[in-house]
mmCIF file of C-alpha atoms in Angstrom:
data_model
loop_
_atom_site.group_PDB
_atom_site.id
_atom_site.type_symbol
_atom_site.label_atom_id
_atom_site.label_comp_id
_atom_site.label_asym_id
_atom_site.label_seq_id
_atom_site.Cartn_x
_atom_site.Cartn_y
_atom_site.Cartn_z
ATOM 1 C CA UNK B 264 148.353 59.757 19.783
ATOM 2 C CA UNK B 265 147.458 58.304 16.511
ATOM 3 C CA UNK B 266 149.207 58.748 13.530
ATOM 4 C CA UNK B 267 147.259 59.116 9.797
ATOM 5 C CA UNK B 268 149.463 57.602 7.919
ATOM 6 C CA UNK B 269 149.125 56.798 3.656
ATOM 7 C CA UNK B 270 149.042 53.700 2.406
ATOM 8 C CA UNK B 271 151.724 54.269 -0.195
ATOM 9 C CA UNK B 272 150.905 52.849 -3.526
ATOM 10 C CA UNK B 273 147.711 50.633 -2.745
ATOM 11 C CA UNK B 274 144.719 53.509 -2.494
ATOM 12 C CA UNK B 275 144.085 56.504 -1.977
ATOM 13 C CA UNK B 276 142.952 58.209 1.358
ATOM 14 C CA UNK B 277 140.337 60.032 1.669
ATOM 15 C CA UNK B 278 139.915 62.518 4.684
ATOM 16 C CA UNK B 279 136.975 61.562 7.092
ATOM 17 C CA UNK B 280 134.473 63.643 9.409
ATOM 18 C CA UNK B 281 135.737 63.614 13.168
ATOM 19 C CA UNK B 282 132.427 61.375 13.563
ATOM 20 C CA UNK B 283 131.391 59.270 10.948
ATOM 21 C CA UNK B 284 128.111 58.534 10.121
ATOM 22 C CA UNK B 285 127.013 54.299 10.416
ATOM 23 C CA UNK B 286 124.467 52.194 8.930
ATOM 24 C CA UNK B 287 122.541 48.684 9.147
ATOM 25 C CA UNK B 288 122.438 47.997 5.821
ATOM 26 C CA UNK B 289 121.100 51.000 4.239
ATOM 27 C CA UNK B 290 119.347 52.135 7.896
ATOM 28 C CA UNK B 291 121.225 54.990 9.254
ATOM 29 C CA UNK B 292 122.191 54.469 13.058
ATOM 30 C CA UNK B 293 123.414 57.325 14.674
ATOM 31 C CA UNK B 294 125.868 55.653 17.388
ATOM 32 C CA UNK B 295 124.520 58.142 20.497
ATOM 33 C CA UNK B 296 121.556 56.039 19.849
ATOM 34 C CA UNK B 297 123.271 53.096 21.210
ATOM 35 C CA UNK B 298 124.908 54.452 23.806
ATOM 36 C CA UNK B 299 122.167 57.036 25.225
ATOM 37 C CA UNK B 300 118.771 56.422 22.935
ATOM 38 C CA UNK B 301 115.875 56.079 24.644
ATOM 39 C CA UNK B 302 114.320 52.195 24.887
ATOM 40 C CA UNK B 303 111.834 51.027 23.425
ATOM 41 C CA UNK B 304 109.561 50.258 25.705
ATOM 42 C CA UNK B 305 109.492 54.388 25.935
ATOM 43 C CA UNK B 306 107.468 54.203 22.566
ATOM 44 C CA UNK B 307 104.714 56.266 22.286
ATOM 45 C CA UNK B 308 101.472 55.309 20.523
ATOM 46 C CA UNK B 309 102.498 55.633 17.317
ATOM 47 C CA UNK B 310 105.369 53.210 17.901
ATOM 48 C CA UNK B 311 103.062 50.828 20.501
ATOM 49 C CA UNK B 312 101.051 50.966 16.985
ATOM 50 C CA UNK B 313 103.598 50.448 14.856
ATOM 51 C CA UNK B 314 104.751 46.930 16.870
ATOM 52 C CA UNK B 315 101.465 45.630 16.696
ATOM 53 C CA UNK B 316 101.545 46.594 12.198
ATOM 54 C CA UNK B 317 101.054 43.619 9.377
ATOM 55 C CA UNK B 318 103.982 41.254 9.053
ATOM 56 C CA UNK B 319 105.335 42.282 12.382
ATOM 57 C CA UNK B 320 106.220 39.596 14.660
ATOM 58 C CA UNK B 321 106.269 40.050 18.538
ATOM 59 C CA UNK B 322 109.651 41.681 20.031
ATOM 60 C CA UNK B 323 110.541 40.254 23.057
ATOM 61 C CA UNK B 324 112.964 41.837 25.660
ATOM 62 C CA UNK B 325 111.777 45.571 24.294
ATOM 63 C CA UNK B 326 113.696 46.852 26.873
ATOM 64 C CA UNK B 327 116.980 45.679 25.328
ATOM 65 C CA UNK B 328 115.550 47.582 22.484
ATOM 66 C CA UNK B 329 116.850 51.193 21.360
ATOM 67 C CA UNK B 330 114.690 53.681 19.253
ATOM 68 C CA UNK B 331 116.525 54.906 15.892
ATOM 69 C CA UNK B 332 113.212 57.133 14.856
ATOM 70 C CA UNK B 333 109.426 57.294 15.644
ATOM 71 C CA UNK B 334 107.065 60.041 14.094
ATOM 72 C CA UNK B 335 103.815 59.125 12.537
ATOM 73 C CA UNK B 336 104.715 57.468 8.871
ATOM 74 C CA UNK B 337 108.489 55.519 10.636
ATOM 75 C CA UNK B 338 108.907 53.380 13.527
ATOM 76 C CA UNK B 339 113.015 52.000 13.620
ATOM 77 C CA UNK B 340 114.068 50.364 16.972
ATOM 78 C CA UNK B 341 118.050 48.447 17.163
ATOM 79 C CA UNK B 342 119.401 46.170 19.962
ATOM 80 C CA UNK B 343 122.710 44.782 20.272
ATOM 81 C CA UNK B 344 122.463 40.581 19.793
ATOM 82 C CA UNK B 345 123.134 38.477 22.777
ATOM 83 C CA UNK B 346 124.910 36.318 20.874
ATOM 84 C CA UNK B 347 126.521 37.284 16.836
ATOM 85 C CA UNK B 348 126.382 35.117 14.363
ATOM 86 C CA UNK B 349 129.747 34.476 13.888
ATOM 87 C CA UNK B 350 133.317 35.327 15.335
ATOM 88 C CA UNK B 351 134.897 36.485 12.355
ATOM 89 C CA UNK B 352 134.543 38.408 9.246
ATOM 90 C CA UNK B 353 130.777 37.895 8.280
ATOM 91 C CA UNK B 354 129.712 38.764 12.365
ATOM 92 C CA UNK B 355 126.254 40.125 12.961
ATOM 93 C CA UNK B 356 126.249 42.065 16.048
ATOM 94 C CA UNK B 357 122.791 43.814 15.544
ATOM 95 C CA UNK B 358 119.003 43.468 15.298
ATOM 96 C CA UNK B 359 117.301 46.282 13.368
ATOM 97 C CA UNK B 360 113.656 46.160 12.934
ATOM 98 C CA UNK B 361 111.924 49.401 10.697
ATOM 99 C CA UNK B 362 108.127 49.541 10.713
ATOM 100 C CA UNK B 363 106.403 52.630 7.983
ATOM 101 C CA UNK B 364 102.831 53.289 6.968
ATOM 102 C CA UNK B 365 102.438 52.523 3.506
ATOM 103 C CA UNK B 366 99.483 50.388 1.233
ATOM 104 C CA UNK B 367 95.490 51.162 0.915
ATOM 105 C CA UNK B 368 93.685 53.814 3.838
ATOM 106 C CA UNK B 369 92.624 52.260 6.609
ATOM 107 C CA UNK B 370 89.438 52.789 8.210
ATOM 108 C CA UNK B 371 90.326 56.006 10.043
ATOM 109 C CA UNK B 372 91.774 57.233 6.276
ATOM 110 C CA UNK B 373 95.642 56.528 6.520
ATOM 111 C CA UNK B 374 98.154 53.699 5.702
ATOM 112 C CA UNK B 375 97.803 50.987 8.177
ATOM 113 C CA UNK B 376 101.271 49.706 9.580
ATOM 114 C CA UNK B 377 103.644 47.697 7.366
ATOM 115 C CA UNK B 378 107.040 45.901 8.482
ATOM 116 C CA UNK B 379 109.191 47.128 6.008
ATOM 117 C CA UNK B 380 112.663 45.540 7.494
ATOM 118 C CA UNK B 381 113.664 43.232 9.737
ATOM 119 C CA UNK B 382 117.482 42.058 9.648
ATOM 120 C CA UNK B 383 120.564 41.365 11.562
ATOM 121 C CA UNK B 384 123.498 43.188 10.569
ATOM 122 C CA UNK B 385 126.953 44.527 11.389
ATOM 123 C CA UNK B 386 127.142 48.457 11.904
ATOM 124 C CA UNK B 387 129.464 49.917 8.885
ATOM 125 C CA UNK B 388 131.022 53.565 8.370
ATOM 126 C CA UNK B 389 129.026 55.530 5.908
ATOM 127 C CA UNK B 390 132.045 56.130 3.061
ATOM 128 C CA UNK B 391 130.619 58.296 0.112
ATOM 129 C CA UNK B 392 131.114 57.042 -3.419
ATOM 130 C CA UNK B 393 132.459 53.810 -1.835
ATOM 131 C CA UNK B 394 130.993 50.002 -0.718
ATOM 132 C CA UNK B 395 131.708 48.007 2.364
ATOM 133 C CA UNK B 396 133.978 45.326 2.207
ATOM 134 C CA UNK B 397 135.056 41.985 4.382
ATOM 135 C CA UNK B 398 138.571 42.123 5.059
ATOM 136 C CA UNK B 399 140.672 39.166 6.349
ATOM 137 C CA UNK B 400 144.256 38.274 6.403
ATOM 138 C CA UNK B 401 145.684 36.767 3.475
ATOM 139 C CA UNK B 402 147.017 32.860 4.810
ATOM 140 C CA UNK B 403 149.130 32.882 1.779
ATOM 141 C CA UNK B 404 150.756 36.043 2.202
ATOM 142 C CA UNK B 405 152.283 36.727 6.220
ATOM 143 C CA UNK B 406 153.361 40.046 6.548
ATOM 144 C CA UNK B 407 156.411 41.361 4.972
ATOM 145 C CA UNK B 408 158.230 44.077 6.696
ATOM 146 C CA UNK B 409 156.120 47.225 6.280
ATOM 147 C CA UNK B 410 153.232 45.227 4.269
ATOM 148 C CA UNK B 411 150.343 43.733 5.347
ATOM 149 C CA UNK B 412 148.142 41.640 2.600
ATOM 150 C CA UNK B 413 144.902 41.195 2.783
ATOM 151 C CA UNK B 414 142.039 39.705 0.672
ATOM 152 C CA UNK B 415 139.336 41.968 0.718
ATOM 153 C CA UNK B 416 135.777 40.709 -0.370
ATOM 154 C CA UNK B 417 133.523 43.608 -1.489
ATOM 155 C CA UNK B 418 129.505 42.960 -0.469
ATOM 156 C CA UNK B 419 127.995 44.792 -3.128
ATOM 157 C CA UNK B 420 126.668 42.799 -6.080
ATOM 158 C CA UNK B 421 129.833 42.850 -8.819
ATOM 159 C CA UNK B 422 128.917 40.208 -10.960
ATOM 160 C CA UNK B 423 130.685 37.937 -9.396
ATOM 161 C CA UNK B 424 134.153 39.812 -10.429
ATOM 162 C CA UNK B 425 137.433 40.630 -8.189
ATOM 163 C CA UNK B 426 137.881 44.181 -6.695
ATOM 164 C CA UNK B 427 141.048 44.532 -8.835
ATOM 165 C CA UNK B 428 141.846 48.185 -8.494
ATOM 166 C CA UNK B 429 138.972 49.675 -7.300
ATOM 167 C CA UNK B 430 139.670 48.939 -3.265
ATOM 168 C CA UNK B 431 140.489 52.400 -1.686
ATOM 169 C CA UNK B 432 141.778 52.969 1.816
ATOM 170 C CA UNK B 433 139.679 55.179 3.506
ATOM 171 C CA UNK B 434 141.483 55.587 7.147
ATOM 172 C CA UNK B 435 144.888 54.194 8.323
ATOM 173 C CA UNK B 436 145.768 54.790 11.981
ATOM 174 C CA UNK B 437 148.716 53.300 14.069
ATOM 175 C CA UNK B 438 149.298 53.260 17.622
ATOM 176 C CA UNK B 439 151.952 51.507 19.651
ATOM 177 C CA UNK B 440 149.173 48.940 20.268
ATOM 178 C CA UNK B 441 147.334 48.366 17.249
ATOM 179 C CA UNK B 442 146.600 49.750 13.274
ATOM 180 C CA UNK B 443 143.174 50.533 12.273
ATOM 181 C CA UNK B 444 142.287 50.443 9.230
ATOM 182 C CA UNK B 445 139.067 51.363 7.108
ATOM 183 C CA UNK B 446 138.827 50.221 3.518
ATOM 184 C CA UNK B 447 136.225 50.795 0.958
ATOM 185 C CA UNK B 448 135.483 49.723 -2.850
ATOM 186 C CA UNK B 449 134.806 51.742 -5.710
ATOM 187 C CA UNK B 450 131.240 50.639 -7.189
ATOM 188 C CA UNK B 451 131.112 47.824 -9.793
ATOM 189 C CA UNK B 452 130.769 49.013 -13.401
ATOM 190 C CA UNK B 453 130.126 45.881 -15.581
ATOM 191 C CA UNK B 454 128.528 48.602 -18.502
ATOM 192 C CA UNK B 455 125.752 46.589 -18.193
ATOM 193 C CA UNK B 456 123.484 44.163 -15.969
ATOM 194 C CA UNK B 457 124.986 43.549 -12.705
ATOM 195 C CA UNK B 458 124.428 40.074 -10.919
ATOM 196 C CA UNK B 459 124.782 39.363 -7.515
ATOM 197 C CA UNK B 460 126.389 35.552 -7.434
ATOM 198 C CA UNK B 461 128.948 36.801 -4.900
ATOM 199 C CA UNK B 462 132.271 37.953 -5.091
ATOM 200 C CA UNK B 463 136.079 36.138 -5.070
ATOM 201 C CA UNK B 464 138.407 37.891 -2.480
ATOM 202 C CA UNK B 465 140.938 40.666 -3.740
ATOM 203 C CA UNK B 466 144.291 40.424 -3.272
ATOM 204 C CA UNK B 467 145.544 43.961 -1.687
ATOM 205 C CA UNK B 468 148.675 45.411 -0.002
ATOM 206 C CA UNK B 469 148.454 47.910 3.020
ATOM 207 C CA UNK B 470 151.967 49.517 3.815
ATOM 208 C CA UNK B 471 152.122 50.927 7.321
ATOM 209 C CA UNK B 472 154.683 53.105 9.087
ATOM 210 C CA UNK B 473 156.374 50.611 10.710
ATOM 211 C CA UNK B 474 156.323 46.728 10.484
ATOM 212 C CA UNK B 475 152.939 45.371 12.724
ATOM 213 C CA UNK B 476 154.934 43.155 14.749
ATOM 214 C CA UNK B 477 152.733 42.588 17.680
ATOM 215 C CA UNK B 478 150.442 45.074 16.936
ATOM 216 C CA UNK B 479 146.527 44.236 16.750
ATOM 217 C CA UNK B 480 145.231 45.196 13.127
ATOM 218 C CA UNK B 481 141.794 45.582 13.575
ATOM 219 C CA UNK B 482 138.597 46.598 11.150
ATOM 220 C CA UNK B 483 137.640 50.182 11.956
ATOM 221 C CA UNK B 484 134.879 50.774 10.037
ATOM 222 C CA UNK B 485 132.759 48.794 11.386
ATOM 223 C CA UNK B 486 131.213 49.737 14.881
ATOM 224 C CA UNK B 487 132.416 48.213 17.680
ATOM 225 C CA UNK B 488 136.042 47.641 15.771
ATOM 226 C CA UNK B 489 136.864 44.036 15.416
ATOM 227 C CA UNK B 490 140.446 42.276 14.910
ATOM 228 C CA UNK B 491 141.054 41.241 11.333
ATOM 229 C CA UNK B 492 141.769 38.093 11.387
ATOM 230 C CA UNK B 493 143.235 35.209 8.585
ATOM 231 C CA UNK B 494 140.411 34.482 5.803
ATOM 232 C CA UNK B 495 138.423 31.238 6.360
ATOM 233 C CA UNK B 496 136.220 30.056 3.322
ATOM 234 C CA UNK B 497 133.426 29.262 5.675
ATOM 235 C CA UNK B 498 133.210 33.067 6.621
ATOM 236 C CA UNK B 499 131.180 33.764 3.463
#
């Protein structure tokens, strides 16, 4: 069974829901939707409409295509990528495509059909108060008996400043297998202007129960959980 265990002296952790809410982005994605959602090629007419809206380029293989939400004003349809972007850190591993009804009446008196987003995307855990991060193995830094270091690289716009004591851990399991782990960052406050230039990796310690050994430390908040692997400059 897993164990929660703290991460003495690096974070504080905060207790999570027995099913945690994801997102693309900002997009909420319930994960049933993945798993059991209708596809897309089940829209009705709103969402046949919807496809067919300003901006909106042609989807192909709709059936690969799983519906998030369709009423009258939202259209949001997600598929799973044949191929993500990349292996490591920065992976895409889903299409998300979000059609509303906003602008100028139409003829028959409403908002025609606007694409509103299109993106590819990773699924993260919804943490409140706290930021998704990329987290890699530190090269520099191998693991030392209990501790595991890590550079963590926080997505949100920071003016371009480290994480320094604002990365929180938000879930630590361990199994005989593997340790997942869920981090988070504390938002930015520069007292002013914030630019988005990108961020330097954070230095951060993670002490676990036991040493990792051979154990698998994998990234669990982002859905499906990926190994965390040594950071590679190319990644961002």
């Amino acid at each position: 069974m897993p164990v929660l265990l703290l991460a003495a002296g690096c974070g504080v952790v905060r207790p999570w829901a027995a099913e945690p809410a994801y997102a693309c982005g900002n997009n909420p994605v319930p994960l049933e939707v993945l798993s059991d959602g209708r596809p897309a090629t089940q829209l009705g007419p709103d969402g046949r409409a919807a496809l067919k809206g300003h901006e909106v380029r042609p989807v192909e293989d709709l059936h690969k295509w799983r519906i998030v939400e369709e009423s009258d004003e939202r259209v949001a349809i997600i598929r799973e990528l044949d191929e993500p972007r990349d292996p490591d850190t920065m992976k895409t591993t889903h299409g998300y495509l979000l059609v509303e009804r906003f602008g100028p009446p139409d003829a028959d008196g409403r908002p025609s059909w606007h694409l509103r987003s299109s993106r590819r995307c990773d699924l993260r855990r919804v943490m409140d108060g706290l930021g998704v991060a990329d987290v890699a193995l530190d090269p520099a830094r191998p693991a030392t008996g209990t501790g595991v270091h890590l550079l963590v690289t926080e997505r949100a716009c920071a003016s371009g400043q480290p994480a320094t004591g604002r990365v929180r851990v938000v879930s630590l399991e361990e199994t005989d297998r593997e340790v997942g782990l869920v981090i988070g960052v504390e938002r930015f406050d520069g007292g002013g202007a914030v630019t988005c230039q990108g961020n330097p990796p954070t230095p951060f310690t993670v002490e676990l129960g036991q040493p990792l050994g051979d154990r698998v430390l994998r990234d669990a908040g982002v859905h499906p959980t990926r190994e965390i692997v040594e950071f590679r400059r190319s990644a961002r």
